[in-house]
Structures are given as structure tokens and as C-alpha cells.
Coordinates of C-alpha atoms in Angstrom, one line a residue:
Chain S
X465 CA 0.2 31.8 -6.7
X466 CA 0.9 28.1 -6.8
X467 CA 4.0 27.0 -4.9
X468 CA 6.9 25.1 -6.4
X469 CA 6.6 21.5 -5.2
X470 CA 9.6 19.3 -4.7
X471 CA 9.2 15.7 -3.6
X472 CA 12.1 13.9 -1.9
X473 CA 12.0 10.2 -2.5
X474 CA 14.1 7.1 -2.7
X475 CA 13.6 3.5 -3.8
X476 CA 15.8 2.1 -1.0
X477 CA 14.9 2.9 2.7
X478 CA 17.4 4.6 4.9
X479 CA 19.3 6.5 2.3
X480 CA 18.6 9.9 3.8
X481 CA 15.3 11.2 2.5
X482 CA 14.3 12.8 5.7
X483 CA 17.8 14.1 6.3
X484 CA 17.6 15.9 2.9
X485 CA 14.0 17.0 3.2
X486 CA 14.3 18.5 6.7
X487 CA 17.6 20.3 6.1
X488 CA 16.6 21.6 2.7
X489 CA 13.2 22.8 4.0
X490 CA 14.8 24.6 7.0
X491 CA 17.5 26.1 4.9
X492 CA 15.0 27.5 2.4
X493 CA 12.8 28.8 5.2
X494 CA 15.8 30.7 6.6
X495 CA 16.4 32.4 3.3
X496 CA 13.0 34.1 3.8
X497 CA 10.8 32.0 1.6
X498 CA 7.5 30.6 2.9
X499 CA 8.1 26.9 3.1
X500 CA 5.9 23.9 3.9
X501 CA 7.4 20.6 4.6
X502 CA 4.9 17.8 4.2
X503 CA 5.8 14.4 5.8
X504 CA 4.1 12.0 3.4
X505 CA 5.8 8.9 4.9
X506 CA 2.5 8.3 6.7
X507 CA 3.4 4.8 8.0
X508 CA 6.5 6.1 9.8
X509 CA 6.6 9.9 9.8
X510 CA 9.6 11.3 11.6
X511 CA 10.4 14.7 10.2
X512 CA 8.8 16.2 13.2
X513 CA 11.6 14.9 15.4
X514 CA 13.8 17.7 14.0
X515 CA 11.5 20.6 14.7
X516 CA 9.9 22.2 17.8
X517 CA 6.4 22.2 16.5
X518 CA 3.1 22.0 18.3
X519 CA 0.7 20.6 15.8
X520 CA -3.1 20.9 15.5
X521 CA -4.3 17.5 14.5
X522 CA -7.2 16.7 12.2
X523 CA -8.6 13.3 11.5
X524 CA -8.5 11.7 8.0
X525 CA -11.7 9.8 7.3
X526 CA -12.7 7.6 4.5
X527 CA -16.3 6.6 3.5
X528 CA -17.0 2.9 3.9
X529 CA -20.4 1.6 2.8
X530 CA -22.7 -0.4 5.0
X531 CA -25.9 -2.1 4.1
X532 CA -28.7 -0.5 6.2
X533 CA -31.8 -1.1 4.1
X534 CA -33.5 -4.0 2.3
X535 CA -31.9 -4.9 -1.1
X536 CA -34.1 -5.8 -4.1
X537 CA -34.1 -9.5 -4.8
X538 CA -31.1 -10.7 -6.7
X539 CA -29.7 -7.1 -7.0
X540 CA -25.9 -7.1 -7.6
X541 CA -25.5 -3.5 -8.6
X542 CA -23.1 -2.5 -5.8
X543 CA -21.0 -5.7 -6.3
X544 CA -20.7 -5.1 -10.0
X545 CA -19.7 -1.4 -9.5
X546 CA -16.9 -2.2 -7.0
X547 CA -13.5 -2.4 -8.7
X548 CA -11.8 -3.7 -5.5
X549 CA -13.8 -6.8 -4.7
X550 CA -15.0 -5.1 -1.4
X551 CA -18.6 -6.2 -2.0
X552 CA -19.5 -9.8 -2.6
X553 CA -22.7 -11.7 -2.9
X554 CA -22.5 -14.2 -0.1
X555 CA -25.3 -16.3 1.3
X556 CA -27.6 -14.6 -1.3
X557 CA -27.0 -11.0 -0.3
X558 CA -24.4 -8.3 -0.7
X559 CA -21.7 -8.3 2.0
X560 CA -19.3 -5.4 2.5
X561 CA -15.6 -6.4 3.2
X562 CA -14.3 -3.1 4.6
X563 CA -10.6 -4.1 4.4
X564 CA -10.8 -4.1 0.6
X565 CA -12.8 -0.8 0.3
X566 CA -11.0 2.2 -1.2
X567 CA -13.8 4.6 -0.3
X568 CA -14.5 5.5 -3.9
X569 CA -18.3 5.7 -3.4
X570 CA -19.2 3.9 -6.6
X571 CA -21.4 1.4 -4.8
X572 CA -23.6 4.1 -3.2
X573 CA -23.9 5.9 -6.5
X574 CA -25.3 2.9 -8.3
X575 CA -27.5 1.5 -5.5
X576 CA -31.1 1.6 -6.8
X577 CA -32.8 1.2 -3.4
X578 CA -30.9 3.4 -1.0
X579 CA -29.9 0.3 1.0
X580 CA -26.3 1.4 1.2
X581 CA -25.2 4.1 3.6
X582 CA -21.7 5.6 3.8
X583 CA -20.1 5.6 7.2
X584 CA -17.0 7.7 7.9
X585 CA -14.1 5.6 9.2
X586 CA -11.0 7.2 10.7
X587 CA -7.9 5.9 8.9
X588 CA -5.3 8.4 10.0
X589 CA -4.6 12.0 10.9
X590 CA -2.8 15.1 9.7
X591 CA -0.9 17.4 12.1
X592 CA -0.2 21.0 11.1
X593 CA 2.2 23.3 13.0
X594 CA 4.9 25.9 12.5
X595 CA 8.6 25.7 13.6
X596 CA 10.3 28.7 15.3
X597 CA 12.1 29.7 12.0
X598 CA 8.7 30.0 10.3
X599 CA 8.7 26.7 8.4
X600 CA 5.3 25.1 8.3
X601 CA 5.3 21.3 9.0
X602 CA 2.4 19.1 7.9
X603 CA 2.6 15.5 9.2
X604 CA 0.5 12.6 7.9
X605 CA 0.0 9.6 10.1
X606 CA -1.7 6.4 9.2
X607 CA -3.5 4.7 12.1
X608 CA -2.0 1.4 13.2
X609 CA -3.8 -1.5 11.5
X610 CA -5.1 0.6 8.6
X611 CA -3.9 0.0 5.0
X612 CA -5.2 3.0 3.1
X613 CA -2.0 5.0 3.2
X614 CA -2.8 6.9 -0.1
X615 CA -5.9 8.4 1.4
X616 CA -3.8 9.9 4.3
X617 CA -1.1 11.0 1.9
X618 CA -3.8 12.8 -0.3
X619 CA -5.1 14.6 2.9
X620 CA -1.5 15.5 3.9
X621 CA -0.9 17.1 0.5
X622 CA -4.3 19.0 0.7
X623 CA -3.3 20.4 4.1
X624 CA 0.1 21.3 2.8
X625 CA -1.5 23.3 0.0
X626 CA -4.2 24.8 2.2
X627 CA -2.0 27.8 3.0
X628 CA 0.0 30.0 0.7
X629 CA 3.7 28.9 0.4
X630 CA 6.5 29.6 -2.0
X631 CA 7.9 26.1 -1.7
X632 CA 6.3 22.8 -0.7
X633 CA 8.7 20.0 0.0
X634 CA 7.2 16.5 0.3
X635 CA 9.0 13.7 2.1
X636 CA 7.8 10.5 0.5
X637 CA 7.8 6.9 1.8
X638 CA 10.6 4.7 0.5
X639 CA 9.9 2.4 -2.4
X640 CA 8.3 2.8 -5.9
X641 CA 4.8 1.6 -4.9
X642 CA 1.5 3.3 -4.4
X643 CA 2.6 5.2 -1.3
X644 CA 5.5 6.8 -3.1
X645 CA 3.4 7.5 -6.2
X646 CA 0.7 9.2 -4.0
X647 CA 3.4 11.5 -2.6
X648 CA 5.3 12.4 -5.7
X649 CA 2.8 12.5 -8.6
X650 CA 2.2 15.9 -10.1
X651 CA 5.2 17.6 -8.3
X652 CA 7.5 20.0 -10.2
X653 CA 10.7 18.1 -9.3
X654 CA 11.7 14.8 -7.8
X655 CA 14.8 14.7 -5.6
X656 CA 16.0 11.1 -5.5
X657 CA 18.2 10.3 -2.6
X658 CA 20.5 7.3 -2.9
X659 CA 23.8 5.8 -1.7
X660 CA 26.8 4.2 -3.7
X661 CA 25.8 0.6 -2.9
X662 CA 24.4 -2.1 -5.2
X663 CA 21.1 -1.7 -3.4
X664 CA 21.2 2.1 -3.7
X665 CA 21.8 1.8 -7.5
X666 CA 19.2 -0.9 -8.1
X667 CA 16.5 1.0 -6.3
X668 CA 17.5 4.3 -7.8
X669 CA 17.0 2.7 -11.2
X670 CA 13.4 1.8 -10.3
X671 CA 12.8 5.4 -9.2
X672 CA 14.2 6.9 -12.4
X673 CA 11.8 4.6 -14.3
X674 CA 8.9 5.8 -12.0
X675 CA 9.8 9.4 -12.7
X676 CA 9.6 8.6 -16.4
X677 CA 6.2 6.9 -16.0
X678 CA 4.9 9.9 -14.1
X679 CA 6.6 12.4 -16.4
X680 CA 8.5 14.1 -13.5
X681 CA 11.7 15.9 -13.8
X682 CA 14.2 14.3 -11.4
X683 CA 17.7 14.8 -10.0
X684 CA 19.8 12.7 -7.7
X685 CA 21.3 13.4 -4.3
X686 CA 24.1 10.9 -3.5
X687 CA 24.4 10.4 0.2
X688 CA 27.1 8.6 2.2
X689 CA 29.8 8.9 -0.4
X690 CA 32.5 6.5 0.7
X691 CA 30.3 3.8 2.1
X692 CA 30.3 1.8 -1.2
X693 CA 32.1 1.6 -4.5
X694 CA 29.2 1.8 -7.0
X695 CA 29.6 4.6 -9.5
X696 CA 26.2 6.4 -9.2
X697 CA 27.6 9.4 -11.3
X698 CA 28.2 7.1 -14.2
X699 CA 24.6 5.8 -14.0
X700 CA 23.3 9.3 -13.8
X701 CA 25.2 10.3 -17.0
X702 CA 23.9 7.2 -18.8
X703 CA 20.3 7.7 -17.6
X704 CA 20.4 11.4 -18.3
X705 CA 19.5 12.4 -14.8
X706 CA 21.5 15.2 -13.2
X707 CA 23.5 14.5 -10.0
X708 CA 22.7 17.5 -7.9
X709 CA 24.7 17.0 -4.8
X710 CA 27.0 14.5 -2.9
X711 CA 27.1 14.2 0.9
X712 CA 29.9 12.4 2.6
X713 CA 29.8 9.2 4.7
X714 CA 30.7 11.1 7.9
X715 CA 30.4 10.0 11.5
X716 CA 29.6 13.6 12.5
X717 CA 26.6 13.6 10.2
X718 CA 25.3 10.4 11.8
X719 CA 25.9 11.7 15.3
X720 CA 24.1 15.0 14.5
X721 CA 21.1 13.1 13.0
X722 CA 20.9 10.7 15.8
X723 CA 20.7 13.6 18.2
X724 CA 17.6 14.9 16.3
X725 CA 19.5 18.0 15.1
X726 CA 19.5 19.5 11.7
X727 CA 22.9 19.4 9.9
X728 CA 22.5 23.0 9.1
X729 CA 22.6 23.7 12.8
X730 CA 24.9 20.9 14.1
X731 CA 27.4 20.2 11.4
X732 CA 30.1 22.6 10.3
X733 CA 29.6 21.9 6.6
X734 CA 25.8 21.4 6.8
X735 CA 24.7 25.0 5.9
X736 CA 27.0 25.0 2.8
X737 CA 25.8 21.6 1.6
X738 CA 22.2 22.6 1.6
X739 CA 22.8 26.1 0.3
X740 CA 24.6 24.5 -2.6
X741 CA 21.8 21.9 -3.1
X742 CA 19.2 24.6 -3.1
X743 CA 21.1 26.8 -5.5
X744 CA 21.6 23.8 -7.9
X745 CA 18.0 22.8 -7.6
X746 CA 16.9 26.4 -8.4
X747 CA 19.0 26.3 -11.6
X748 CA 17.1 23.2 -12.7
X749 CA 13.7 24.6 -11.7
X750 CA 14.6 27.8 -13.7
X751 CA 14.5 25.7 -16.9
X752 CA 11.2 24.2 -16.1
X753 CA 7.7 25.6 -16.2
X754 CA 7.7 25.8 -12.3
X755 CA 10.2 28.6 -12.3
X756 CA 12.4 29.7 -9.4
X757 CA 10.6 30.5 -6.2
X758 CA 11.0 34.2 -5.3
Chain Y
X1072 CA -21.7 -42.2 4.1
X1073 CA -24.1 -41.6 6.9
X1074 CA -21.9 -43.1 9.6
X1075 CA -18.9 -40.8 8.9
X1076 CA -16.8 -40.7 12.1
X1077 CA -16.6 -37.1 13.1
X1078 CA -13.9 -36.5 15.6
X1079 CA -14.9 -35.6 19.1
X1080 CA -16.3 -32.0 19.2
X1081 CA -16.2 -31.7 15.4
X1082 CA -19.4 -30.7 13.6
X1083 CA -20.7 -33.1 11.0
X1084 CA -18.7 -32.7 7.8
X1085 CA -21.6 -31.6 5.7
X1086 CA -25.4 -31.5 5.5
X1087 CA -26.9 -33.1 2.4
X1088 CA -26.9 -32.3 -0.5
X1089 CA -23.1 -31.9 -0.1
X1090 CA -20.9 -30.3 -2.7
X1091 CA -17.3 -30.1 -1.6
X1092 CA -14.9 -27.6 -3.3
X1093 CA -11.2 -28.5 -3.4
X1094 CA -8.4 -26.1 -4.4
X1095 CA -6.7 -28.1 -7.2
X1096 CA -3.6 -28.0 -9.3
X1097 CA -5.4 -29.8 -12.1
X1098 CA -8.6 -31.3 -13.4
X1099 CA -8.6 -34.8 -12.0
X1100 CA -9.1 -36.4 -8.6
X1101 CA -5.4 -37.6 -9.0
X1102 CA -4.2 -34.0 -9.1
X1103 CA -2.8 -32.4 -5.9
X1104 CA -4.6 -30.1 -3.6
X1105 CA -3.3 -26.6 -4.4
X1106 CA -1.3 -24.9 -1.6
X1107 CA -3.2 -21.6 -2.0
X1108 CA -6.9 -20.8 -2.1
X1109 CA -7.7 -17.5 -4.0
X1110 CA -5.0 -18.1 -6.6
X1111 CA -5.6 -21.8 -7.2
X1112 CA -6.0 -22.7 -10.9
X1113 CA -9.1 -24.7 -10.4
X1114 CA -11.7 -25.7 -8.0
X1115 CA -12.9 -29.2 -8.3
X1116 CA -16.5 -29.5 -7.0
X1117 CA -16.9 -33.1 -5.8
X1118 CA -20.1 -34.8 -4.9
X1119 CA -18.9 -37.1 -2.1
X1120 CA -21.7 -39.6 -2.7
X1121 CA -20.6 -40.3 -6.3
X1122 CA -17.2 -38.7 -6.4
X1123 CA -18.4 -37.0 -9.6
X1124 CA -16.2 -33.9 -10.3
X1125 CA -17.4 -30.6 -11.8
X1126 CA -14.4 -28.5 -12.7
X1127 CA -14.6 -24.7 -12.4
X1128 CA -11.8 -22.4 -13.5
X1129 CA -10.5 -19.7 -11.1
X1130 CA -8.9 -17.7 -13.9
X1131 CA -11.1 -14.7 -13.3
X1132 CA -9.9 -14.3 -9.7
X1133 CA -6.3 -15.6 -9.7
X1134 CA -5.1 -12.7 -11.9
X1135 CA -6.5 -9.8 -9.9
X1136 CA -4.3 -7.6 -7.8
X1137 CA -6.4 -7.9 -4.7
X1138 CA -9.5 -9.6 -3.6
X1139 CA -8.7 -13.0 -5.2
X1140 CA -9.7 -14.9 -2.1
X1141 CA -13.0 -13.1 -1.6
X1142 CA -13.8 -13.4 -5.3
X1143 CA -13.2 -17.2 -5.1
X1144 CA -15.5 -17.4 -2.1
X1145 CA -18.2 -15.6 -4.1
X1146 CA -17.7 -18.0 -7.0
X1147 CA -18.1 -21.0 -4.7
X1148 CA -21.1 -19.6 -3.0
X1149 CA -22.8 -19.0 -6.3
X1150 CA -22.3 -22.7 -7.1
X1151 CA -23.9 -23.9 -3.9
X1152 CA -20.7 -25.3 -2.3
X1153 CA -21.3 -26.6 1.2
X1154 CA -17.7 -27.2 2.3
X1155 CA -14.2 -26.2 1.2
X1156 CA -11.0 -28.3 1.4
X1157 CA -7.9 -26.0 1.2
X1158 CA -4.3 -26.0 2.5
X1159 CA -4.8 -22.5 3.8
X1160 CA -7.1 -19.5 3.4
X1161 CA -6.2 -15.9 4.2
X1162 CA -8.0 -13.8 6.7
X1163 CA -10.2 -11.9 4.2
X1164 CA -11.3 -15.1 2.5
X1165 CA -12.0 -16.6 5.9
X1166 CA -14.3 -13.7 6.7
X1167 CA -16.1 -14.1 3.4
X1168 CA -16.4 -17.9 4.0
X1169 CA -18.1 -17.2 7.3
X1170 CA -20.6 -14.9 5.6
X1171 CA -21.2 -17.6 3.0
X1172 CA -21.5 -20.2 5.8
X1173 CA -19.0 -22.4 4.0
X1174 CA -16.8 -24.4 6.5
X1175 CA -13.2 -25.0 5.7
X1176 CA -11.3 -28.2 6.2
X1177 CA -7.5 -28.4 6.0
X1178 CA -5.6 -30.8 3.7
X1179 CA -2.0 -30.5 2.4
X1180 CA 0.3 -32.6 0.3
X1181 CA -2.4 -35.1 -0.9
X1182 CA -4.4 -35.6 -4.0
X1183 CA -7.9 -34.2 -4.4
X1184 CA -9.3 -37.7 -4.3
X1185 CA -7.4 -38.6 -1.1
X1186 CA -8.6 -35.3 0.5
X1187 CA -12.2 -35.9 -0.2
X1188 CA -12.0 -39.5 1.0
X1189 CA -10.4 -38.2 4.3
X1190 CA -13.1 -35.6 4.5
X1191 CA -15.8 -38.3 4.2
X1192 CA -14.2 -40.3 7.0
X1193 CA -14.3 -37.2 9.2
X1194 CA -10.5 -37.2 9.0
X1195 CA -9.9 -33.5 8.1
X1196 CA -9.8 -30.8 10.8
X1197 CA -12.1 -27.9 10.5
X1198 CA -10.3 -24.6 10.5
X1199 CA -11.4 -21.0 10.2
X1200 CA -7.9 -19.9 9.2
X1201 CA -5.0 -22.2 8.6

């Protein structure tokens, strides 16, 4: 059976994606469901800081072409096939510029002479482990200096789905660019975390537009209520996006988070907040094709 | 032009037949050197012997999401360019220019004509990455 997939994303950084993703995942795991939390913020994964997990780490590799044989005179087939400008004819022969390569393999497909060979290059890693409460944690990590975050995010999602779960929660990178798209596309529901500031509203608007582009159902979690005056609720009503939960601007929340502890363990109201959020989320999932995890 | 005064330690500015490409804001020698390489509107290909200009449009590369610089290098390599005058080139374009064996000379805030004249005097510094 395919799991229900819920992505946690936010246009603005630092609004509380990881706070929501980690606490919700742990809460749902404690209700007895099989939960996988996939940290898809591969440039700065940090969900693992909240869990006692020993992960088995596998490399993520991407094929990059290299020219190992003799090219026919004036052949430009590989250059013509590359949509990313990663092969150029320079000094009269094709030259591979690996930084621009997306590993699609089109060049080796069209090469008429077998002069191109694909070499596997490590671009990141995926760690898989299990927390004491049974929650499975999958962590994608892009290697320093690499730029192909989407390849690592894809691998992270594949690992997340490689074992049976009832619920898969995906913690996305901030922003509305390709890293966020790679993490959220095709999920059953998009949880958008924001804060009541002009920046929070502006970037939420971008994410609601993105959800529309990707045809994803979305709902908002308003975090740090009290830190700003912007009426996110009014925006949600206008945009037709449900406001699922509000979390207060609370020193004890910050202290608990800074300690690397889950709110559901370290804050008196934490368990109730995330039980309520899960219950509300299930109501919304019940009206979608995904259904309620059971 | 044969007595061009290369600065100490600098390689000769070109080997004949020379064709110098300049990133340009416009079509004439009186137009400014463009501040960027891959997304410049035009390249003026200047024969330093005659100062004759051949204009090539960079429209094909300047609009792409990525690879504008390396595309521009390929364009210049196809046209037999032997030196490039630019304000700056990015690291990927610089790598492609090395493969194409096109040296880069730096010029900023001058016209194309002034830049080529300075190049001919050996007055432009050679740079891999500005």
C-alpha cells in the first residue's frame, strides 16, 4: 500500500519547517503508525539533531560523461543533445564541462562512435536509521562544493519509499526554487509553515502559487504568533488555503528547540499542539484521494 | 603593430592572424565594453590591423538559464577568435576559454575602440578570471 505523503515547506527560511516536521513525525509514530521522516533539505539537513539515530549511509552518484575514445571528424552529436550546455566544441573537439552536467545521459545515447563513457561521480549521500520510538529517519546530504541538490533529493525520496510506511513526511529546503520543487512535487499534501511578518506573508504567497502550479493541496501552519502584526489568517481566507494550526511565539519553544529536544517531549503544550495539527490534517486528507492513514 | 610593447612577463597579445572579440554594449567601436561576458548583447570581432569590425549577436546565449558563458565561448571559438577583451568572465567560461586556448584581457569603463587600441599597445593585463 502506498503511504500518505506530506511535505513540509516554506518560502522563507527559519519559519519552523523542521520544528513542525520533526514533532509531527514523532507524534504520528507514537500513535502507532509506521512513519518515515525524510530530510530533503540536503544542503543543510538538521532533523537528525532531534533523534537518537544511527544511520547507515549510502552514496548518491550521478553519471558524468567523459570522452575516452576518438570522435568522428566534425561530429557535434553530444553537444547538440545536451540541454544544459555541458558539452561544447572548443578547439575543434567536444569538451565536457562537468559543473553544468545534470547526468541525464542524452549525450552517451546519441554518441555514434562510443567515444563517450559515463563515470559515476559522488554528489551526496543518504543516511537511513530508526529512532527509539520506531520512526524511520532518512537524511539526504549534498557534498560540499556540489550543486546537484535535486539528484540527492530524488535519492532521499527513493530511500524514504524503499520500506513500507503509513506516512512519509518530507522536510523540504526553504524557498520556491528547484530544491523545494524536487522535495514536494507529487506529494498528497503540502504543509506551508510561515510567520506573521511581511517576509512570512510574501514568501507564503510564492509557495501558494507554487502549490497551484504543481497542483498540490496545501494548508498553512502559522508559527511564532505574536512576533508580527501581519494577518496571515486573512490572506489564507482570500487565497482559499486552510489555516491548520497556530503556534505561539514562546520563549520556552525556542529554549526547547535550541536544546535539540522535541516540543512533544520538552514543552507542556507540545503534545496537544501536534495532536491537534495531525487531527486537522487527517480531516483534510480524508477529503482527498490520499485518504486517512490507518 | 609588430613592435607592440608587451609588459614584462606578459605573453605577446596575439599571434597573427589576430581576431579580437570584445564584449560590447552596441555595434560600433564607440560603444562601451559590456560589463558581463556571457550575457553581453554583442561581440564585436575586431581585426587589430585594420580596425574592421564584424558584429555577432549573442542573443542565443544571453537568454538561457545556465551555460551562457560557455555558449559564448563556443560561439567565439567557432569564429576563430584569438583573444577576448572582457570586464570579467565567470569561472565556467574561464575554463571553457582555456580549452579553446583563447586568452582573456581585462578592460572596463572604456569604449571598444579604446580597449582594442590599449590591447594593441600591450596595455591590457591578461587574466584568467577577473
